[in-house]
Short mmCIF file of C-alpha atoms in Angstrom, two decimals:
data_model
loop_
_atom_site.label_atom_id
_atom_site.label_comp_id
_atom_site.label_asym_id
_atom_site.label_seq_id
_atom_site.Cartn_x
_atom_site.Cartn_y
_atom_site.Cartn_z
CA MET A 233 9.83 0.96 42.41
CA LEU A 234 7.05 1.57 44.58
CA PHE A 235 4.74 2.12 40.74
CA SER A 236 6.46 -0.69 38.38
CA ARG A 237 6.46 0.39 35.10
CA LEU A 238 5.08 -2.71 33.94
CA ILE A 239 1.60 -1.63 36.17
CA ALA A 240 1.82 1.39 35.01
CA ARG A 241 1.66 0.65 31.41
CA ARG A 242 -1.52 -1.99 32.81
CA VAL A 243 -3.65 0.70 34.33
CA ARG A 244 -2.96 3.34 31.16
CA LEU A 245 -4.17 1.06 28.81
CA ILE A 246 -7.63 0.28 31.04
CA SER A 247 -7.83 3.59 31.48
CA GLY A 248 -7.06 4.80 27.82
CA LEU A 249 -10.60 1.60 27.52
CA VAL A 250 -12.45 3.45 29.19
CA LEU A 251 -11.75 6.66 27.85
CA LEU A 252 -12.42 4.73 24.49
CA LEU A 253 -14.97 3.16 25.30
CA PHE A 254 -17.00 6.60 26.41
CA VAL A 255 -16.11 7.89 23.00
CA ALA A 256 -17.49 5.20 20.68
CA GLY A 257 -20.92 4.97 22.41
CA HIS A 258 -21.42 8.74 21.81
CA LEU A 259 -19.55 8.56 18.45
CA SER A 260 -22.08 5.43 17.74
CA ASN A 261 -25.02 7.74 19.00
CA LEU A 262 -24.67 10.55 16.25
CA ALA A 263 -24.03 7.80 13.63
CA LEU A 264 -27.54 7.32 14.18
CA GLY A 265 -28.60 10.74 12.69
CA LEU A 266 -28.53 9.32 9.77
CA ALA A 267 -31.93 7.42 10.56
CA SER A 268 -33.24 9.71 11.97
CA VAL A 269 -33.26 12.70 15.41
CA ASP A 270 -35.81 10.42 16.91
CA ALA A 271 -33.05 7.23 16.49
CA MET A 272 -30.81 8.70 18.50
CA GLU A 273 -32.77 10.21 21.07
CA ARG A 274 -33.89 6.65 21.02
CA TRP A 275 -30.41 4.73 22.24
CA ARG A 276 -28.82 7.33 24.05
CA GLY A 277 -30.55 5.28 27.37
CA VAL A 278 -28.69 2.79 26.27
CA LEU A 279 -25.12 4.52 24.95
CA LEU A 280 -24.85 7.67 26.52
CA ARG A 281 -27.40 7.82 29.77
CA PRO A 282 -25.00 5.78 31.76
CA TRP A 283 -21.89 8.01 31.42
CA GLN A 284 -24.27 10.86 32.92
CA THR A 285 -24.99 8.64 36.34
CA GLY A 286 -23.14 9.45 39.15
CA PHE A 287 -20.87 6.12 39.30
CA GLY A 288 -20.65 6.82 35.21
CA GLN A 289 -19.02 10.49 35.65
CA ALA A 290 -16.83 9.35 38.76
CA LEU A 291 -15.23 5.82 36.34
CA LEU A 292 -15.08 8.91 33.58
CA LEU A 293 -13.24 11.90 35.20
CA THR A 294 -11.23 9.03 37.25
CA ALA A 295 -10.08 7.58 34.33
CA ALA A 296 -9.19 10.34 32.60
CA ILE A 297 -7.58 12.16 35.13
CA ILE A 298 -4.93 8.58 35.58
CA HIS A 299 -4.62 8.24 32.07
CA ALA A 300 -3.59 12.02 32.12
CA GLY A 301 -1.98 11.52 35.30
CA LEU A 302 0.32 8.55 33.65
CA GLY A 303 1.34 10.41 30.34
CA LEU A 304 2.62 13.52 31.87
CA ALA A 305 4.70 11.63 34.22
CA SER A 306 6.20 9.53 31.55
CA LEU A 307 6.38 12.97 29.62
CA ALA A 308 8.22 14.39 32.70
CA SER A 309 10.62 10.55 33.21
CA ARG A 310 11.56 11.26 29.65
CA ARG A 311 15.97 12.14 28.84
CA SER A 312 15.69 14.02 25.55
CA LEU A 313 12.55 15.02 22.65
CA ALA A 314 13.79 12.69 20.29
CA MET A 315 10.38 10.90 19.56
CA SER A 316 9.14 9.44 15.88
CA ARG A 317 6.38 11.55 14.13
CA THR A 318 3.70 8.99 15.67
CA ASP A 319 4.82 9.73 19.01
CA TRP A 320 4.59 13.44 18.76
CA VAL A 321 1.09 12.94 17.17
CA GLN A 322 0.07 10.85 20.62
CA LEU A 323 1.66 13.50 22.74
CA ALA A 324 -0.39 16.47 21.05
CA LEU A 325 -3.28 14.13 21.33
CA GLY A 326 -2.95 13.00 24.33
CA LEU A 327 -2.18 16.57 26.39
CA ALA A 328 -5.21 17.94 24.33
CA THR A 329 -7.72 15.10 25.55
CA PRO A 330 -7.99 15.82 29.70
CA PRO A 331 -9.12 19.05 29.54
CA LEU A 332 -11.38 18.64 26.54
CA LEU A 333 -13.01 15.48 28.42
CA VAL A 334 -13.90 17.78 31.56
CA ASN A 335 -15.25 19.89 29.91
CA HIS A 336 -18.06 17.59 28.34
CA VAL A 337 -17.94 15.30 31.37
CA VAL A 338 -18.90 19.09 32.60
CA GLY A 339 -21.60 19.22 30.40
CA GLY A 340 -22.89 15.84 31.14
CA GLN A 341 -23.70 16.70 34.65
CA VAL A 342 -24.97 20.20 33.64
CA THR A 343 -27.44 18.78 31.21
CA SER A 344 -28.77 16.03 33.35
CA ASP A 345 -29.43 18.90 35.92
CA LEU A 346 -31.33 20.30 33.20
CA MET A 347 -33.04 17.66 32.88
CA ALA A 348 -34.51 17.88 35.50
CA ARG A 349 -35.96 21.60 34.63
CA PHE A 350 -36.74 20.62 30.87
CA SER A 351 -36.52 18.13 27.98
CA ALA A 352 -32.59 18.30 26.84
CA ASP A 353 -33.14 15.74 24.44
CA TYR A 354 -31.37 15.45 20.69
CA GLY A 355 -33.45 18.07 19.57
CA PHE A 356 -33.23 20.66 22.40
CA VAL A 357 -29.24 19.77 21.74
CA LEU A 358 -28.22 19.69 17.86
CA ALA A 359 -31.04 22.99 17.24
CA LEU A 360 -29.00 24.53 20.21
CA TYR A 361 -25.57 23.31 17.53
CA TRP A 362 -26.81 23.88 14.79
CA ARG A 363 -28.90 26.90 15.26
CA TYR A 364 -27.59 28.98 17.86
CA ALA A 365 -23.67 28.33 19.07
CA PRO A 366 -21.87 26.72 15.82
CA ILE A 367 -18.86 27.33 17.00
CA LEU A 368 -19.57 25.23 20.32
CA ALA A 369 -20.71 21.82 18.01
CA LEU A 370 -17.40 21.98 16.33
CA GLN A 371 -15.85 22.00 19.33
CA GLN A 372 -17.92 19.41 20.85
CA LEU A 373 -17.23 17.14 17.52
CA LEU A 374 -13.37 18.26 17.60
CA VAL A 375 -13.94 16.29 21.73
CA VAL A 376 -14.79 13.35 20.60
CA VAL A 377 -12.45 13.29 17.30
CA ILE A 378 -9.47 13.69 18.73
CA VAL A 379 -9.76 11.74 21.92
CA TRP A 380 -10.93 8.72 19.40
CA VAL A 381 -8.08 9.32 17.31
CA HIS A 382 -5.83 9.49 20.62
CA GLY A 383 -7.32 6.45 21.65
CA ALA A 384 -7.56 4.10 18.11
CA ILE A 385 -4.20 5.05 17.93
CA GLY A 386 -2.81 3.57 21.34
CA LEU A 387 -5.25 0.69 21.02
CA TYR A 388 -3.86 -0.66 17.71
CA SER A 389 -0.47 0.25 19.09
CA THR A 390 -1.07 -2.63 21.88
CA LEU A 391 -3.91 -4.82 19.63
CA VAL A 392 -1.09 -4.42 16.56
CA LEU A 393 1.65 -6.92 18.61
CA LYS A 394 -0.71 -9.64 19.11
CA ARG A 395 -0.73 -12.79 16.95
CA SER A 396 -3.96 -12.75 16.82
CA TRP A 397 -3.98 -9.36 15.17
CA PRO A 398 -4.43 -11.05 11.56
CA ARG A 399 -7.32 -12.31 12.40
CA LEU A 400 -8.74 -9.03 14.33
CA ALA A 401 -7.18 -7.01 11.16
CA PRO A 402 -10.34 -7.63 9.34
CA ILE A 403 -12.77 -5.90 12.09
CA VAL A 404 -11.00 -4.00 14.24
CA VAL A 405 -9.85 -1.62 11.48
CA PRO A 406 -12.47 -1.09 9.27
CA ILE A 407 -14.51 -0.18 12.89
CA LEU A 408 -11.49 2.04 14.03
CA PHE A 409 -12.43 4.31 10.19
CA ALA A 410 -16.56 3.75 10.13
CA ILE A 411 -17.25 5.22 13.74
CA PRO A 412 -15.74 8.93 13.58
CA ILE A 413 -17.06 9.32 9.37
CA LEU A 414 -20.87 7.75 9.61
CA ALA A 415 -20.71 9.66 13.56
CA LEU A 416 -20.00 13.36 11.20
CA LEU A 417 -22.09 12.42 8.53
CA GLY A 418 -25.13 11.52 10.85
CA PHE A 419 -24.70 14.74 13.20
CA ALA A 420 -24.83 17.18 9.58
CA HIS A 421 -27.74 14.71 8.99
CA ALA A 422 -29.48 15.23 11.80
CA GLY A 423 -28.60 19.24 11.61
CA GLU A 424 -30.17 19.34 8.80
CA ALA A 425 -33.78 17.61 10.14
CA VAL A 426 -33.54 20.26 13.52
CA LEU A 427 -33.31 23.24 10.88
CA ALA A 428 -35.91 22.06 8.64
CA ARG A 429 -38.37 21.54 11.56
CA LEU A 430 -37.13 24.61 13.58
CA GLU A 431 -38.44 26.51 9.67
CA THR A 432 -41.87 24.82 9.99
CA ASP A 433 -42.62 24.28 14.05
CA THR A 434 -42.94 28.14 15.82
CA ALA A 435 -43.82 26.19 19.13
CA TRP A 436 -40.98 23.78 19.25
CA TRP A 437 -38.72 26.98 18.55
CA ALA A 438 -40.45 28.70 21.70
CA LEU A 439 -39.97 26.09 23.56
CA ILE A 440 -36.02 25.79 22.57
CA GLU A 441 -35.59 30.01 23.52
CA GLN A 442 -37.20 28.99 26.71
CA ASN A 443 -34.72 26.46 27.68
CA LEU A 444 -32.25 28.66 26.34
CA ARG A 445 -32.62 31.07 29.67
CA ILE A 446 -32.57 28.23 31.56
CA LEU A 447 -29.25 26.97 30.27
CA GLN A 448 -28.17 30.71 30.26
CA GLU A 449 -28.38 30.80 34.26
CA MET A 450 -26.07 27.67 35.01
CA GLY A 451 -23.51 29.33 31.97
CA HIS A 452 -21.72 30.68 35.08
CA ARG A 453 -21.47 27.40 37.38
CA LEU A 454 -19.62 25.46 34.14
CA ASP A 455 -17.45 27.90 33.44
CA LEU A 456 -16.50 28.02 37.15
CA ILE A 457 -15.84 24.50 37.31
CA GLU A 458 -13.93 24.24 33.28
CA HIS A 459 -11.80 27.38 34.68
CA GLY A 460 -10.63 24.84 37.80
CA VAL A 461 -10.06 21.82 35.97
CA PHE A 462 -7.54 23.53 33.21
CA LEU A 463 -6.11 25.41 35.75
CA VAL A 464 -5.11 22.77 37.58
CA TYR A 465 -4.27 20.98 34.54
CA GLY A 466 -2.30 23.63 33.42
CA ILE A 467 -0.22 23.76 36.36
CA ALA A 468 0.57 19.66 36.16
CA VAL A 469 1.56 19.99 32.55
CA ALA A 470 4.11 23.22 32.82
CA LEU A 471 5.67 20.86 35.84
CA ALA A 472 5.97 17.93 33.94
CA VAL A 473 7.55 20.15 31.06
CA GLY A 474 10.00 21.77 33.65
CA ILE A 475 10.58 18.45 35.24
CA LEU A 476 11.73 17.21 30.90
CA VAL A 477 13.52 20.13 30.28
CA ALA A 478 16.04 20.29 33.29
CA ASN A 479 16.65 16.49 33.27
CA ILE A 480 17.74 17.99 29.19
CA LEU A 481 19.89 20.34 30.54
CA ARG A 482 21.27 18.53 33.76
CA ARG A 483 22.58 15.91 31.16
CA ARG A 484 23.61 18.15 28.31
CA ARG A 485 27.05 17.91 29.40
CA THR A 486 28.04 14.45 29.51
CA ARG A 487 28.17 13.74 26.31
CA VAL A 488 28.31 9.52 25.95
CA THR A 489 30.15 7.59 22.42
CA VAL A 490 27.54 4.76 21.04
CA SER A 491 29.52 2.62 17.73
CA TYR A 492 26.92 0.78 16.23
CA ASP A 493 27.09 -1.95 14.01
CA GLY A 494 28.24 -1.24 10.49
CA GLY A 495 31.41 1.17 11.29
CA VAL A 496 28.18 4.02 13.00
CA THR A 497 28.80 6.19 15.47
CA ALA A 498 26.83 8.59 16.74
CA VAL A 499 27.28 10.83 20.52
CA GLY A 500 24.36 10.69 23.12
CA ARG A 501 23.90 12.12 26.63
CA VAL A 502 24.00 10.10 30.31
CA GLY A 503 20.77 8.83 31.02
CA MET A 504 18.90 8.47 27.07
CA SER A 505 18.53 5.42 25.81
CA VAL A 506 20.22 4.08 23.03
CA LEU A 507 17.03 3.93 21.01
CA GLU A 508 16.83 8.10 22.23
CA VAL A 509 20.75 8.57 21.00
CA SER A 510 19.53 6.88 17.22
CA ARG A 511 16.59 9.02 16.42
CA ALA A 512 18.55 12.07 17.59
CA ASN A 513 21.53 11.02 14.95
CA ASP A 514 19.14 9.81 12.43
CA ILE A 515 20.22 6.55 12.75
CA PRO A 516 17.89 3.57 11.31
CA HIS A 517 16.60 1.83 14.27
CA ALA A 518 13.78 -0.86 14.52
CA CYS A 519 10.77 0.24 17.16
CA VAL A 520 7.70 -1.07 16.48
CA CYS A 521 6.25 0.32 19.31
CA GLY A 522 7.30 3.75 19.17
CA GLY A 523 9.92 2.74 22.55
CA ARG A 524 7.56 1.61 24.98
CA GLY A 525 9.54 -1.34 25.60
CA ARG A 526 6.32 -3.66 24.63
CA CYS A 527 7.81 -5.35 20.97
CA GLY A 528 11.19 -5.87 21.62
CA THR A 529 11.95 -5.19 18.16
CA CYS A 530 14.61 -2.44 18.77
CA ARG A 531 16.39 -5.56 20.55
CA ILE A 532 20.32 -4.91 20.74
CA ILE A 533 23.49 -7.40 21.63
CA VAL A 534 25.92 -6.14 24.23
CA LEU A 535 28.72 -6.83 25.95
CA ALA A 536 27.96 -7.88 29.61
CA ASP A 537 29.91 -4.61 31.03
CA SER A 538 28.08 -2.93 29.20
CA ASP A 539 28.01 0.50 30.93
CA LEU A 540 24.13 1.17 30.85
CA ASP A 541 21.03 0.48 33.75
CA SER A 542 19.95 -2.62 34.40
CA PRO A 543 16.48 -3.62 32.90
CA ALA A 544 13.39 -3.48 34.77
CA GLU A 545 10.46 -5.83 35.03
CA ALA A 546 9.34 -4.10 32.01
CA GLU A 547 12.08 -4.73 29.83
CA LEU A 548 12.40 -8.24 31.34
CA ALA A 549 9.00 -9.49 30.72
CA THR A 550 9.41 -8.19 27.19
CA LEU A 551 12.96 -9.40 26.36
CA ALA A 552 11.80 -13.74 28.13
CA ARG A 553 8.46 -13.23 25.36
CA VAL A 554 10.39 -12.59 23.00
CA LYS A 555 13.23 -15.56 24.01
CA ALA A 556 15.83 -13.10 23.62
CA PRO A 557 19.69 -14.15 24.15
CA ALA A 558 21.15 -13.75 28.24
CA ASP A 559 23.14 -10.44 26.68
CA ALA A 560 20.68 -8.64 24.57
CA ARG A 561 18.73 -5.39 25.46
CA LEU A 562 15.84 -3.11 24.48
CA ALA A 563 17.43 -0.18 22.98
CA CYS A 564 14.39 1.91 24.11
CA GLN A 565 15.04 1.06 28.41
CA ALA A 566 18.82 0.87 28.09
CA HIS A 567 19.88 4.04 29.42
CA LEU A 568 23.43 5.52 28.77
CA LEU A 569 25.61 5.91 32.18
CA GLY A 570 28.88 7.49 31.11
CA ARG A 571 30.92 5.56 29.65
CA PRO A 572 31.12 4.16 25.14
CA VAL A 573 29.02 1.78 24.49
CA SER A 574 29.41 -0.42 21.40
CA VAL A 575 26.02 -1.72 20.53
CA LEU A 576 24.69 -4.91 17.74
CA ARG A 577 21.05 -4.15 16.40
CA VAL A 578 19.41 -6.95 15.86
CA TYR A 579 16.44 -6.19 13.17
CA PRO A 580 17.12 -4.23 9.87
CA ALA A 581 14.99 -0.79 10.53
CA PHE A 582 12.02 -1.76 8.10
CA VAL A 583 10.77 -4.44 10.16
CA ASP A 584 7.06 -4.34 11.24
CA ALA A 585 4.95 -5.63 13.37
CA GLU A 586 4.99 -9.19 12.56
CA ALA A 587 8.56 -9.38 13.69
CA ALA A 588 7.05 -8.80 17.16
CA ARG A 589 4.12 -11.43 16.94
CA GLU A 590 6.84 -14.17 15.98
CA PRO A 591 9.54 -12.64 16.99
CA GLY A 592 11.56 -16.53 16.07
CA SER A 593 11.10 -15.65 12.06
CA TRP A 594 13.65 -13.32 12.22
CA SER A 595 17.76 -13.99 12.79
CA VAL A 596 18.99 -12.52 16.12
CA ALA A 597 22.27 -11.21 15.94
CA THR A 598 24.61 -12.84 18.85
CA GLU A 599 27.47 -11.57 20.58
CA LEU A 600 30.09 -13.06 18.98
CA ASP A 601 29.06 -10.35 16.02
CA LEU A 602 29.01 -7.94 18.57
CA GLU A 603 33.60 -8.40 18.15
CA THR A 604 33.32 -6.72 15.44
CA VAL A 605 31.42 -3.39 16.07
CA PRO A 606 34.04 -0.57 16.70
#
């Protein structure tokens, strides 16, 4: 493969971290509203101004495009829609993230242009949201919350597999929860302060009214850019969904029987992974990482001549990391080719991330046990 899954995984992680860093700075700046609007303004140069430069905006937009592109490619390559609830949430949030972030990036560019004509400080922005455009305020909050939740889930699912996670958890988990909560409280507190000032400072109110007229003049350009981006992104999503549907329909008639330990039998289709067959048939199957080939807990033992596709680089790397035997495969990466397959699940379905961090703490099934599978 020209662009292996292992490289794609790393690139997607890096681009996601860039987006999460942007949102973390934005939410942290909002949280300072608990102190004062002046505190928000003082720290804006540290937390937000770097993203309003040409390089910062290019980096953010590039990360959003790469992250969205790899996400859509992953969606298009699926053989079924058998996913966990967490995966469905991640998919929905992931699809919503790029257009919302583009809105923020384009809005940031307009704000930068405005600062050359007047002081578009936090006081003005908060007055705009709280007095004149409360729906826009809700939209902007929705942007950062959706992106934060999507990023937090992705970051957690990556870190929880690391051996250092028990030491990191007491620090990382409170931060992941505290940042958005403090941001919402800061936004509300600062909004109250701005509304109170509008009632008493008529000169400031008149200045804001003047600035709003300038903003309205630039609104048309913002709308054109956003509509163009939304059109392109909509076409990309439709294309990915179309490929996914075509893959499912093309393989629907070719059924394959999968026999599990315990006398359980299920029916899948050519191209589906063993894990997808398990999920589609409500068969309990361990999978801490959600089927991304990272944790190794979905491991199965298969016969040497089992009719499954060959393991790719990413799967081999995970199998080597967990020191799996030669007859092991990852159920999330082992796809059916046509003939019936017999598999033995290594871990019980209730295992947690500890089994991924310390694979030696669990007993591993062997090929000898597979002889009892029907």
